[in-house]
Coordinates of C-alpha atoms in Angstrom, one line a residue:
M13 CA 16.2 -29.3 12.2
N14 CA 13.8 -30.6 14.9
G15 CA 12.1 -32.8 12.2
I16 CA 10.3 -29.7 10.8
A17 CA 9.5 -29.9 7.0
Y18 CA 10.4 -26.5 5.7
P19 CA 8.7 -25.2 2.6
F20 CA 11.8 -24.9 0.4
D21 CA 12.4 -27.5 -2.3
L22 CA 16.1 -26.6 -2.5
L23 CA 18.4 -25.0 0.1
Q24 CA 21.7 -25.1 -1.8
I25 CA 21.9 -21.3 -2.1
E26 CA 20.8 -20.7 1.5
D27 CA 24.1 -21.3 3.3
K28 CA 23.1 -19.4 6.5
L29 CA 20.1 -20.7 8.4
H30 CA 18.7 -19.3 11.8
L31 CA 15.6 -20.5 13.7
F32 CA 14.0 -18.4 16.5
Q33 CA 10.9 -19.8 18.3
N34 CA 8.2 -18.2 20.5
I35 CA 7.6 -15.2 18.2
K36 CA 4.2 -13.8 17.5
A37 CA 3.4 -12.2 14.1
K38 CA 0.8 -9.9 12.7
I39 CA 0.5 -9.3 8.9
Y40 CA -1.6 -6.7 7.1
G41 CA -2.5 -6.7 3.4
Q42 CA -3.5 -3.7 1.3
N43 CA -5.4 -0.9 3.0
D44 CA -4.5 -2.5 6.3
A45 CA -6.7 -5.6 5.8
Q46 CA -5.6 -7.7 8.7
I47 CA -4.8 -11.3 7.7
S48 CA -3.9 -12.6 11.2
I49 CA -7.0 -12.9 13.4
E50 CA -5.1 -12.8 16.6
P51 CA -1.3 -13.2 16.9
I52 CA -0.2 -16.7 18.1
H53 CA 3.2 -18.2 18.7
G54 CA 5.2 -19.4 15.8
S55 CA 8.8 -19.8 14.6
L56 CA 10.9 -17.3 12.6
F57 CA 13.2 -18.9 10.1
I58 CA 15.9 -16.5 8.7
T59 CA 18.2 -17.4 5.9
N60 CA 20.5 -15.3 3.7
I61 CA 17.9 -15.4 1.0
R62 CA 14.5 -15.1 2.7
I63 CA 12.5 -14.8 5.9
C64 CA 9.8 -17.3 6.8
W65 CA 7.3 -17.4 9.7
F66 CA 5.2 -20.5 10.4
N67 CA 3.2 -22.4 13.0
F68 CA 1.0 -25.5 13.1
P69 CA -2.8 -25.1 13.3
K70 CA -4.8 -25.3 16.5
K71 CA -7.5 -27.9 17.1
I72 CA -11.0 -26.8 16.4
E73 CA -11.9 -26.6 20.1
E74 CA -8.9 -24.3 20.6
L75 CA -10.2 -21.6 18.3
S76 CA -11.6 -18.4 19.6
P77 CA -15.2 -17.4 18.8
Q78 CA -13.9 -14.9 16.3
E79 CA -11.7 -17.5 14.6
R80 CA -14.6 -20.0 14.5
Q81 CA -16.9 -17.4 12.8
L82 CA -14.3 -16.7 10.2
V83 CA -13.7 -20.4 9.6
E84 CA -17.4 -21.0 9.1
T85 CA -17.7 -18.0 6.7
I86 CA -15.0 -19.3 4.4
Q87 CA -16.3 -22.9 4.7
D88 CA -19.8 -21.7 3.5
K89 CA -18.1 -19.8 0.7
H90 CA -16.4 -23.0 -0.6
G91 CA -19.0 -25.5 0.5
Q92 CA -16.6 -27.3 2.9
K93 CA -17.6 -29.3 6.0
K94 CA -16.5 -28.4 9.5
E95 CA -14.2 -31.5 9.8
L96 CA -12.1 -30.1 7.0
W97 CA -11.4 -26.8 8.8
Q98 CA -7.7 -27.7 9.3
Q99 CA -7.1 -27.6 5.5
L100 CA -7.9 -23.8 5.7
N101 CA -5.1 -23.2 8.2
L102 CA -6.8 -19.9 9.3
N103 CA -4.6 -19.6 12.4
G104 CA -0.9 -18.8 11.9
K105 CA -1.0 -17.7 8.3
S106 CA 2.4 -19.1 7.5
F107 CA 4.3 -16.9 5.0
M108 CA 7.7 -16.0 3.5
F109 CA 9.3 -13.3 1.4
L110 CA 12.6 -12.6 -0.3
Y111 CA 14.8 -9.7 0.8
S112 CA 14.3 -8.1 -2.6
R113 CA 10.7 -7.4 -1.5
L114 CA 11.7 -5.7 1.7
L115 CA 11.2 -1.9 1.4
S116 CA 12.2 -1.0 4.9
H117 CA 12.5 -2.6 8.4
G118 CA 13.5 -1.6 11.9
L119 CA 13.4 -2.6 15.6
Q120 CA 11.0 -0.4 17.5
G121 CA 10.8 -1.5 21.2
N122 CA 10.1 -5.2 21.2
K123 CA 8.7 -5.2 17.7
L124 CA 10.5 -6.0 14.4
R125 CA 8.6 -4.2 11.7
C126 CA 8.8 -4.9 8.0
F127 CA 7.2 -3.1 5.0
I128 CA 7.4 -5.1 1.8
G129 CA 6.2 -4.3 -1.7
E130 CA 7.5 -3.7 -5.2
L131 CA 10.8 -2.0 -5.8
E132 CA 9.6 -0.6 -9.1
A133 CA 7.7 2.7 -9.1
E134 CA 4.5 2.2 -7.3
D135 CA 1.3 1.7 -9.2
D136 CA -2.0 3.3 -8.2
I137 CA -3.3 1.6 -5.1
Y138 CA -6.6 0.9 -6.7
V139 CA -5.1 -0.7 -9.7
Q140 CA -3.0 -2.9 -7.5
Q141 CA -6.0 -4.2 -5.7
N142 CA -7.1 -5.9 -8.9
K143 CA -4.0 -8.0 -8.9
N144 CA -3.3 -11.1 -6.9
T145 CA -2.0 -10.1 -3.5
G146 CA -1.8 -13.5 -1.9
L147 CA -4.7 -12.9 0.6
E148 CA -6.8 -15.6 -0.8
D149 CA -3.9 -18.0 -0.7
F150 CA -3.4 -17.1 2.9
L151 CA -6.9 -18.0 3.8
E152 CA -7.1 -21.2 1.8
Q153 CA -3.6 -22.8 2.0
E154 CA -4.0 -26.5 2.8
N155 CA -0.9 -27.1 4.9
P156 CA 1.1 -25.1 7.3
V157 CA 4.4 -26.1 5.6
N158 CA 3.1 -24.9 2.2
I159 CA 4.0 -21.4 3.2
V160 CA 2.6 -18.6 1.0
D161 CA 5.2 -16.6 -0.9
L162 CA 4.4 -12.9 -0.6
E163 CA 5.2 -12.3 -4.3
G164 CA 2.7 -9.6 -5.1
G165 CA 1.0 -6.6 -3.4
K166 CA 2.0 -4.6 -0.3
Y167 CA 2.2 -5.9 3.2
Q168 CA 3.0 -4.7 6.7
I169 CA 4.4 -7.3 9.1
E170 CA 5.0 -7.0 12.8
F171 CA 7.1 -9.7 14.6
D172 CA 6.6 -9.5 18.4
L173 CA 10.0 -10.4 20.0
Q174 CA 9.0 -9.6 23.6
L175 CA 9.6 -13.2 24.8
L176 CA 13.2 -13.0 23.6
D177 CA 16.1 -11.4 25.5
K178 CA 17.5 -8.1 24.2
E179 CA 20.6 -9.7 22.8
T180 CA 18.5 -12.1 20.7
Q181 CA 16.3 -9.2 19.5
D182 CA 19.3 -7.3 18.3
E183 CA 20.7 -10.4 16.7
I184 CA 17.5 -10.8 14.6
F185 CA 17.6 -7.2 13.5
D186 CA 21.3 -7.4 12.6
L187 CA 20.7 -10.6 10.6
V188 CA 17.9 -9.1 8.6
T189 CA 19.8 -5.9 7.9
E190 CA 23.0 -7.8 6.9
Y191 CA 21.3 -10.2 4.6
S192 CA 19.0 -7.6 3.0
I193 CA 21.9 -5.3 2.2
N194 CA 24.1 -8.2 0.9
Q195 CA 21.3 -9.4 -1.4
K196 CA 20.7 -5.8 -2.6
E197 CA 24.4 -5.5 -3.6
S198 CA 24.3 -9.0 -5.2
N199 CA 21.1 -8.1 -7.2
D200 CA 22.7 -4.8 -8.3
S201 CA 25.8 -6.7 -9.5
E202 CA 23.6 -9.3 -11.4
E203 CA 21.6 -6.5 -13.0
K204 CA 24.8 -4.7 -14.1
N205 CA 26.1 -7.9 -15.7
Q206 CA 22.7 -8.5 -17.4
K207 CA 22.7 -4.9 -18.7
E208 CA 26.1 -5.3 -20.2
M209 CA 25.0 -8.5 -21.9
N210 CA 21.9 -6.9 -23.3
D211 CA 23.7 -3.8 -24.5
E212 CA 26.2 -6.0 -26.3
K213 CA 23.4 -7.9 -28.0
I214 CA 21.3 -5.0 -29.2
N215 CA 24.1 -2.5 -29.6
T216 CA 22.3 0.4 -28.1
K217 CA 22.0 2.0 -24.7
N218 CA 18.7 3.7 -25.3
D219 CA 16.3 0.7 -25.9
K220 CA 13.7 1.3 -23.2
F221 CA 12.6 -2.3 -23.4
S222 CA 16.1 -3.6 -22.4
Q223 CA 16.0 -5.7 -19.3
G224 CA 19.2 -4.1 -18.1
N225 CA 17.6 -0.7 -18.2
K226 CA 14.6 -1.7 -16.1
A227 CA 13.8 1.2 -13.8
I228 CA 14.4 0.2 -10.2
K229 CA 14.0 2.6 -7.3
N230 CA 17.0 2.6 -5.0
I231 CA 15.6 2.9 -1.5
Y232 CA 17.1 3.5 1.9
K233 CA 17.6 0.6 4.2
I234 CA 18.9 1.8 7.5
I235 CA 21.1 0.0 9.9
K236 CA 20.0 1.2 13.4
P237 CA 22.5 3.9 14.6
P238 CA 24.1 3.1 18.0
N239 CA 22.6 6.1 19.8
C240 CA 19.2 6.0 18.1
K241 CA 16.3 6.1 20.6
R242 CA 13.5 5.9 18.1
L243 CA 13.4 4.5 14.6
L244 CA 10.0 4.9 12.9
L245 CA 9.0 3.1 9.7
R246 CA 6.1 4.8 7.9
P247 CA 3.8 2.7 5.8
N248 CA 4.7 4.6 2.7
G249 CA 8.3 3.4 3.0
N250 CA 9.8 6.6 4.6
I251 CA 12.2 6.0 7.5
I252 CA 12.4 8.4 10.4
I253 CA 15.3 8.5 12.9
N254 CA 15.2 10.8 16.0
Y255 CA 17.0 10.8 19.3
V256 CA 14.2 11.6 21.7
E257 CA 14.9 9.7 24.9
Q258 CA 11.4 9.8 26.5
G259 CA 8.2 11.7 26.5
D260 CA 5.6 12.6 23.9
Y261 CA 6.8 15.6 22.0
L262 CA 4.8 17.7 19.6
I263 CA 7.9 18.6 17.6
F264 CA 10.9 16.4 17.1
R265 CA 13.8 18.8 16.5
K266 CA 16.7 16.6 15.7
T267 CA 15.4 14.2 13.0
Q268 CA 16.4 12.5 9.8
L269 CA 13.7 11.5 7.4
Y270 CA 14.8 9.1 4.5
V271 CA 12.3 9.6 1.6
N272 CA 11.4 6.3 0.0
S273 CA 7.8 7.2 -1.1
Q274 CA 6.9 8.5 -4.5
N275 CA 5.7 12.1 -4.8
F276 CA 6.2 12.8 -1.1
I277 CA 3.9 15.8 -0.4
S278 CA 6.6 17.8 1.5
I279 CA 9.1 17.9 -1.3
P280 CA 9.1 21.5 -2.6
I281 CA 7.6 21.8 -6.0
D282 CA 10.8 22.9 -7.7
F283 CA 13.2 20.5 -5.8
E284 CA 13.9 17.4 -7.9
Q285 CA 13.2 14.3 -5.8
T286 CA 15.7 11.6 -6.8
N287 CA 16.7 8.3 -5.3
Q288 CA 17.9 8.7 -1.7
T289 CA 16.5 12.1 -0.8
V290 CA 17.0 12.9 2.9
Y291 CA 15.3 15.5 5.1
E292 CA 17.1 16.8 8.2
G293 CA 15.5 19.0 10.8
G294 CA 12.2 19.3 12.7
I295 CA 9.1 17.3 12.1
D296 CA 5.8 17.3 13.9
G297 CA 5.0 14.3 16.1
I298 CA 1.5 13.9 14.8
H299 CA 1.7 13.7 11.0
F300 CA 5.5 13.3 10.8
L301 CA 5.8 16.2 8.3
P302 CA 8.6 18.8 8.2
Y303 CA 8.1 21.6 10.8
G304 CA 10.5 24.4 11.6
K305 CA 13.9 24.7 10.1
G306 CA 14.9 21.9 7.8
L307 CA 17.0 20.7 4.9
F308 CA 16.2 18.4 2.0
R309 CA 19.3 17.1 0.2
N310 CA 20.4 14.5 -2.3
R311 CA 23.5 14.2 -4.4
Y312 CA 22.3 16.8 -6.9
C313 CA 21.1 19.7 -4.7
Q314 CA 19.9 20.8 -1.3
F315 CA 16.9 22.9 -0.2
D316 CA 17.3 24.8 3.1
G317 CA 14.4 26.7 4.6
Q318 CA 11.5 27.0 7.0
F319 CA 8.6 24.5 7.0
K320 CA 5.1 24.7 8.3
D321 CA 2.5 21.9 8.2
G322 CA 4.8 19.9 5.9
F323 CA 5.4 22.7 3.4
A324 CA 8.2 25.2 2.7
F325 CA 7.4 28.8 3.8
E326 CA 9.2 32.1 3.9
F327 CA 12.7 32.6 2.5
C328 CA 14.5 29.4 1.4
T329 CA 17.7 28.6 -0.4
I330 CA 18.4 26.0 -3.1
E331 CA 22.0 25.1 -4.1
S332 CA 22.5 23.0 -7.2
N333 CA 25.7 20.9 -7.4
Q334 CA 25.2 20.3 -11.2
Q335 CA 24.4 23.8 -12.3
K336 CA 26.6 25.4 -9.7
C337 CA 24.1 28.1 -8.8
K338 CA 22.4 29.4 -5.7
I339 CA 18.8 30.4 -5.5
Q340 CA 17.0 32.4 -2.8
C341 CA 13.3 32.7 -2.9
Q342 CA 10.1 33.2 -0.9
Y343 CA 7.8 30.2 -0.6
Q344 CA 4.3 29.5 0.4
W345 CA 2.9 26.0 0.6
G346 CA 6.0 24.5 -1.0
Q347 CA 6.0 26.7 -4.1
R348 CA 7.6 29.9 -5.2
H349 CA 5.7 33.0 -4.2
G350 CA 7.5 36.3 -3.8
V351 CA 11.0 37.6 -4.4
Y352 CA 13.3 35.4 -6.4
E353 CA 17.1 35.8 -6.8
E354 CA 19.5 33.4 -8.6
E355 CA 23.3 33.7 -8.7
S356 CA 26.1 31.8 -10.5
D357 CA 29.6 32.6 -11.7
N358 CA 28.3 33.8 -15.0
Y359 CA 24.9 35.4 -14.4
S360 CA 22.4 36.7 -11.9
I361 CA 18.6 36.8 -12.1
Q362 CA 16.1 38.9 -10.2
C363 CA 12.3 38.6 -10.5
F364 CA 9.1 37.8 -8.6
Y365 CA 6.8 34.7 -8.6
Q366 CA 3.1 34.4 -8.0
N367 CA 1.7 30.9 -7.5
N368 CA 5.0 29.4 -8.9
L369 CA 4.6 31.5 -12.1
K370 CA 6.8 34.5 -13.1
E371 CA 5.1 37.8 -12.4
G372 CA 6.3 41.3 -13.2
K373 CA 9.7 42.5 -14.2
F374 CA 12.4 39.8 -15.0
I375 CA 16.0 41.1 -14.9
Q376 CA 18.9 38.9 -16.1
K377 CA 22.5 40.2 -15.8
Q378 CA 25.1 38.3 -17.9
K379 CA 28.7 38.7 -16.8
M380 CA 30.9 39.3 -19.9
G381 CA 34.6 39.0 -20.7
D382 CA 37.4 36.9 -19.2
K383 CA 37.5 39.0 -16.0
Q384 CA 33.7 39.5 -16.1
N385 CA 34.0 43.2 -15.4
S386 CA 31.3 44.2 -17.8
I387 CA 27.6 43.3 -17.4
Q388 CA 24.9 42.9 -20.0
E389 CA 21.3 43.3 -18.7
K390 CA 18.2 41.9 -20.2
F391 CA 14.6 42.9 -19.2
Q392 CA 11.4 40.9 -19.8
Y393 CA 7.9 41.3 -18.3
Y394 CA 5.6 38.4 -17.3
K395 CA 2.0 38.0 -16.4
N396 CA 0.9 34.6 -15.0
G397 CA 4.1 33.0 -16.4
T398 CA 3.6 34.4 -19.9
I399 CA 5.8 37.0 -21.5
I400 CA 4.1 40.4 -22.2
T401 CA 5.2 43.7 -23.6
K402 CA 6.3 46.6 -21.4
K403 CA 3.2 48.5 -22.4
E404 CA 0.9 45.7 -21.2
F405 CA 2.7 45.7 -17.9
N406 CA 0.7 47.4 -15.2
K407 CA 2.7 48.0 -12.0
N408 CA -0.3 48.5 -9.8
D409 CA -1.9 45.2 -10.8
Y410 CA 1.5 43.5 -10.3
Q411 CA 1.9 44.8 -6.8
K412 CA -1.7 43.9 -5.9
N413 CA -1.1 40.3 -7.2
I414 CA 2.2 39.8 -5.3
S415 CA 0.5 40.8 -2.0
Q416 CA -2.1 38.0 -2.4
K417 CA -1.8 34.6 -0.7
T418 CA -0.9 31.7 -2.9
T419 CA -3.2 29.0 -4.1
R420 CA -2.0 25.5 -4.8
Y421 CA -3.8 22.2 -5.6
L422 CA -2.3 19.6 -3.4
L423 CA -4.5 16.4 -3.9
T424 CA -6.6 15.1 -6.7
H425 CA -8.8 11.9 -6.9
Q426 CA -11.3 11.4 -9.6
E427 CA -13.3 14.6 -9.9
F428 CA -12.3 15.9 -6.4
T429 CA -9.4 18.4 -5.9
I430 CA -8.2 19.8 -2.6
S431 CA -6.3 23.1 -2.5
N432 CA -4.0 24.3 0.3
N433 CA -6.8 26.4 1.8
I434 CA -9.2 23.5 2.0
F435 CA -6.3 21.3 3.3
K436 CA -6.2 23.4 6.4
G437 CA -9.6 22.0 7.4
F438 CA -8.0 18.8 8.5
N439 CA -6.2 20.5 11.3
Y440 CA -7.7 20.3 14.8
G441 CA -10.1 23.1 15.5
E442 CA -10.9 23.8 11.9
W443 CA -14.2 23.1 10.1
L444 CA -14.0 20.5 7.4
N445 CA -14.9 21.7 3.9
Q446 CA -17.5 19.5 2.2
L447 CA -14.8 18.7 -0.4
C448 CA -12.8 17.1 2.4
V449 CA -15.7 15.0 3.4
D450 CA -16.5 13.9 -0.2
Y451 CA -12.9 13.3 -1.1
Y452 CA -12.2 10.9 1.8
L453 CA -15.6 9.1 1.5
Q454 CA -14.9 8.5 -2.2
L455 CA -11.7 6.6 -1.2
V456 CA -13.9 4.6 1.2
I457 CA -16.4 3.8 -1.5
D458 CA -13.6 2.7 -3.9
Y459 CA -12.1 0.5 -1.3
Y460 CA -15.4 -1.3 -0.5
K461 CA -16.2 -1.8 -4.2
L462 CA -12.9 -3.6 -4.7
A463 CA -12.5 -5.2 -1.3
K464 CA -16.0 -6.1 -0.2
G465 CA -18.3 -5.6 -3.2
Q466 CA -21.3 -4.8 -0.9
S467 CA -24.4 -3.1 -2.3
I468 CA -24.2 0.2 -0.5
K469 CA -24.9 3.4 -2.3
L470 CA -23.7 6.8 -0.9
L471 CA -24.9 10.2 -2.1
N472 CA -22.3 12.8 -1.3
T473 CA -22.8 16.4 -0.2
I474 CA -22.8 17.7 -3.8
E475 CA -25.4 15.1 -4.9
C476 CA -27.6 15.8 -1.9
Q477 CA -27.5 19.6 -2.7
E478 CA -28.7 18.8 -6.2
I479 CA -31.7 16.9 -4.8
F480 CA -32.7 19.0 -1.7
S481 CA -30.9 22.3 -2.3
S482 CA -28.3 23.7 0.1
L483 CA -31.1 25.2 2.3
I484 CA -33.1 22.1 3.0
T485 CA -34.8 23.4 6.2
T486 CA -36.4 26.5 4.5
K487 CA -39.9 26.6 3.2
E488 CA -38.6 27.5 -0.3
S489 CA -36.6 24.2 -0.5
K490 CA -37.9 21.9 -3.3
V491 CA -37.0 18.3 -3.9
V492 CA -35.6 17.7 -7.4
I493 CA -35.7 14.2 -8.9
F494 CA -32.6 14.1 -11.2
P495 CA -31.6 11.2 -13.5
Q496 CA -29.2 9.6 -11.1
L497 CA -31.9 9.4 -8.5
M498 CA -34.2 7.6 -11.0
E499 CA -31.5 5.0 -11.5
I500 CA -31.2 4.5 -7.8
Y501 CA -35.0 3.9 -7.6
L502 CA -34.6 1.0 -10.0
Q503 CA -31.9 -0.5 -7.8
L504 CA -33.5 -0.1 -4.4
S505 CA -34.4 -3.8 -4.1
E506 CA -30.7 -4.6 -4.6
I507 CA -29.3 -1.9 -2.3
D508 CA -28.7 -2.8 1.3
K509 CA -28.3 0.8 2.4
L510 CA -28.7 4.1 0.7
I511 CA -26.6 6.7 2.6
F512 CA -27.1 10.5 2.4
I513 CA -24.3 12.7 3.8
M514 CA -25.5 16.3 3.9
N515 CA -24.2 19.8 4.6
V516 CA -27.4 21.1 6.0
D517 CA -28.0 24.8 5.3
R518 CA -24.3 25.0 4.5
S519 CA -23.5 24.9 8.3
H520 CA -23.7 21.4 9.6
F521 CA -22.9 17.8 8.5
L522 CA -25.2 14.9 9.3
V523 CA -26.0 11.4 7.9
L524 CA -29.3 9.8 6.9
V525 CA -29.7 6.1 5.9
Y526 CA -32.6 4.5 4.1
Q527 CA -32.8 0.7 4.8
N528 CA -35.7 -1.7 4.6
E529 CA -38.2 1.1 4.0
Y530 CA -37.0 2.9 7.1
L531 CA -35.3 6.3 7.2
Y532 CA -32.7 6.8 9.9
M533 CA -31.0 10.1 11.0
L534 CA -27.5 10.1 12.5
N535 CA -26.9 13.6 13.8
S536 CA -24.0 14.4 16.1
L537 CA -25.8 17.7 17.2
N538 CA -29.5 16.9 17.5
N539 CA -31.9 19.9 17.3
K540 CA -35.5 20.8 16.7
L541 CA -35.0 20.8 12.9
D542 CA -34.2 17.1 12.7
Q543 CA -37.8 16.1 11.9
V544 CA -38.0 18.8 9.2
I545 CA -35.0 17.3 7.5
L546 CA -36.4 13.8 7.8
D547 CA -39.7 14.9 6.2
Q548 CA -37.9 16.5 3.3
V549 CA -35.8 13.4 2.6
A550 CA -38.8 11.2 2.9
K551 CA -40.4 12.9 -0.1
I552 CA -38.2 11.0 -2.5
F553 CA -39.4 7.6 -1.2
P554 CA -42.9 6.9 -2.5
K555 CA -43.4 3.8 -0.3
L556 CA -42.4 5.7 2.9
K557 CA -44.6 8.7 2.0
R558 CA -47.7 6.6 1.3
A559 CA -47.2 4.4 4.4
E560 CA -50.0 4.8 7.0
K561 CA -47.5 5.0 9.7
G562 CA -44.8 6.8 7.8
K563 CA -43.7 8.8 10.8
E564 CA -42.9 5.6 12.7
K565 CA -40.6 4.6 9.9
M566 CA -38.5 7.7 10.4
K567 CA -36.1 7.3 13.3
I568 CA -33.5 9.6 15.0
V569 CA -30.8 7.2 16.1
N570 CA -28.9 7.8 19.3
V571 CA -25.4 8.6 18.2
A572 CA -22.4 10.2 20.0
Q573 CA -22.9 13.9 20.4
Q574 CA -20.1 16.3 19.5
T575 CA -18.7 18.5 22.3
N576 CA -17.6 21.4 20.1
T577 CA -18.7 23.4 17.0
F578 CA -16.2 22.0 14.5
D579 CA -16.4 18.2 14.6
C580 CA -19.7 17.5 12.8
G581 CA -17.8 16.5 9.6
I582 CA -15.6 14.0 11.5
H583 CA -18.6 12.5 13.3
S584 CA -20.5 12.2 10.0
I585 CA -17.5 10.4 8.4
Y586 CA -17.3 8.1 11.4
N587 CA -21.1 7.3 11.3
T588 CA -20.8 6.6 7.6
I589 CA -17.8 4.2 7.9
L590 CA -19.8 2.2 10.5
Q591 CA -22.5 1.6 7.9
Y592 CA -19.9 0.0 5.6
K593 CA -18.2 -1.9 8.4
Y594 CA -21.5 -3.3 9.7
F595 CA -23.2 -3.7 6.3
N596 CA -25.1 -6.7 7.5
K597 CA -26.7 -4.9 10.5
N598 CA -29.7 -2.7 10.7
V599 CA -28.8 0.9 11.2
D600 CA -30.3 1.2 14.7
E601 CA -28.5 -2.0 15.8
I602 CA -25.0 -0.5 15.4
E603 CA -23.1 0.8 18.4
Y604 CA -22.2 4.5 17.7
Q605 CA -20.5 5.3 21.0
A606 CA -17.5 7.6 20.5
T607 CA -15.3 9.9 22.5
K608 CA -13.7 13.3 21.8
K609 CA -10.3 11.6 21.7
M610 CA -11.5 9.1 19.1
M611 CA -12.6 11.9 16.8
E612 CA -9.3 13.6 17.2
K613 CA -7.5 10.4 16.2
L614 CA -9.8 9.9 13.2
R615 CA -9.1 13.5 12.0
I616 CA -5.4 12.7 12.2
H617 CA -5.9 9.4 10.4
I618 CA -7.8 11.0 7.5
K619 CA -5.1 13.6 7.0
N620 CA -2.4 10.9 7.0
V621 CA -4.3 8.9 4.5
L622 CA -4.4 11.9 2.1
I623 CA -0.7 12.7 2.4
N624 CA -0.1 9.0 1.6
D625 CA 1.6 8.2 4.8
Y626 CA -0.8 5.5 5.8
A627 CA -1.0 2.3 3.6
H628 CA -4.6 1.7 4.7
I629 CA -7.7 3.8 3.9
L630 CA -9.9 2.8 6.9
P631 CA -9.2 3.4 10.6
Q632 CA -9.0 0.3 12.8
I633 CA -12.5 0.1 14.4
S634 CA -12.9 -2.7 17.0
D635 CA -16.0 -4.8 17.5
S636 CA -16.1 -3.9 21.2
K637 CA -19.4 -2.6 22.4
Q638 CA -17.6 -0.1 24.6
N639 CA -16.0 1.7 21.7
H640 CA -14.7 1.4 18.2
R641 CA -11.0 2.1 18.8
F642 CA -8.7 3.0 16.0

């Protein structure tokens, strides 16, 4: 085939081969770590077993400045000379993967998008980053025909088909769909045969170590419907189909969402998510969460109700195919809260729920006899989900509790927990709670510890309050040197940047950075108290305090100023991320220009990260001096 040496030792089982040229590719690793520097033309090789994309490396003089810089960085790391740069094959990043790794795919405009990962239940993302994801292999492969097999980790791949005609684009999509489905059916058949063999050998069906009983998550792989105008593939594996012809709509009314992700946040708390759960109804066009009237269904049951901000609200109905019963209940934030009624052929139940726990009088009516004409009633009383006696039941307390709004913990990471009330702070126009700020920045810290390993230390809002109190600008404020700060003193010579993110006087977020014995302030709403805050923070740095020109070592950096009263938290997160991205630059050498639109997008991005709809933690911030687009 054109004299090209393909990377497969044997092709006996690959009886269907297709080659398409002039196709660009982008590939992203975990947390959206971009492997391709800039997309260049290559060839797409499709067989009935795998997909392969490859190209031959450029000459050194053909590399862009950005590519050359990356080449030199890796050469320095491995002690290699410039004339050996071709062995690194940094341009092209030839790769391949089997269809068994393909979680979802689709044709969106001129782009064929693929999400690949493990079919087993997903591990924690931070645990996965300790495993071999193939990124090092990508950077250091010696030959373009030794194509890296994406056998571990998660990847997002975008094939640009714009140079091909529409008929060829559709052919590529159809081939991938056909082969992936055929291989899935073949794998299922092999697994079934293997299971029967194993069961026969060990004579048991309950051995959890049996290879035949290995837990595999059956996922949705969608063949593009004939009238589909938009097929969206979310990085968490969810597939969204809607029929909007044109325009940018806030709410997509006629939508199907195929749930492939684990623990999807919009699944009501008492609705059992199983393989191949589908949502039908409205979704918002920003976060792609259920909004308005919608229906979750699988082969076991269906949940019909109203949704707001991704969660079930108001009266909803659950119908179980297994238990053959129907439940009607009030919901708030995806959990039972209010009147509850359950009905089947043999019984009926009436009660109330508070925060998904039974509250108050519980009435169960059992239908007796063949004709079920007689009814036996049972009464029980509950408080916070626990049975109490009738004497302990206080009707006034019960009515007061039921009228209260629900509280639900939605997200947890390390010591941080976000409730539904705090979660609303991610909506536009709302003021971020400091838990929101600390929660997301902890994800950023964890990412850089694993991915970059840079010596940057961040003190979050809680730690800053312990040192400077929550009223730092008042005369009564006293600096407290607590043990953790003493440990930081001992490490100052090894720390590139020490970052403070503060909730000043419980009313405004800003950032300070200590670097090279200079203290910098990054405030999106500069005011006359800035110098007071700098003086207070400077007290914990003996060298800065004793310096003859200490004031000259405290600088207020020119950063983008917010245009409203509620974006200080978003600006502070943005200014903090830039410290990590440009870890090797001085604080006052970084370009902090930002627009209101950029801050709106960053707010959306952070919320999407937390609902596990983005595979990457960090926004895409460009190196452009004009802005840091994401």
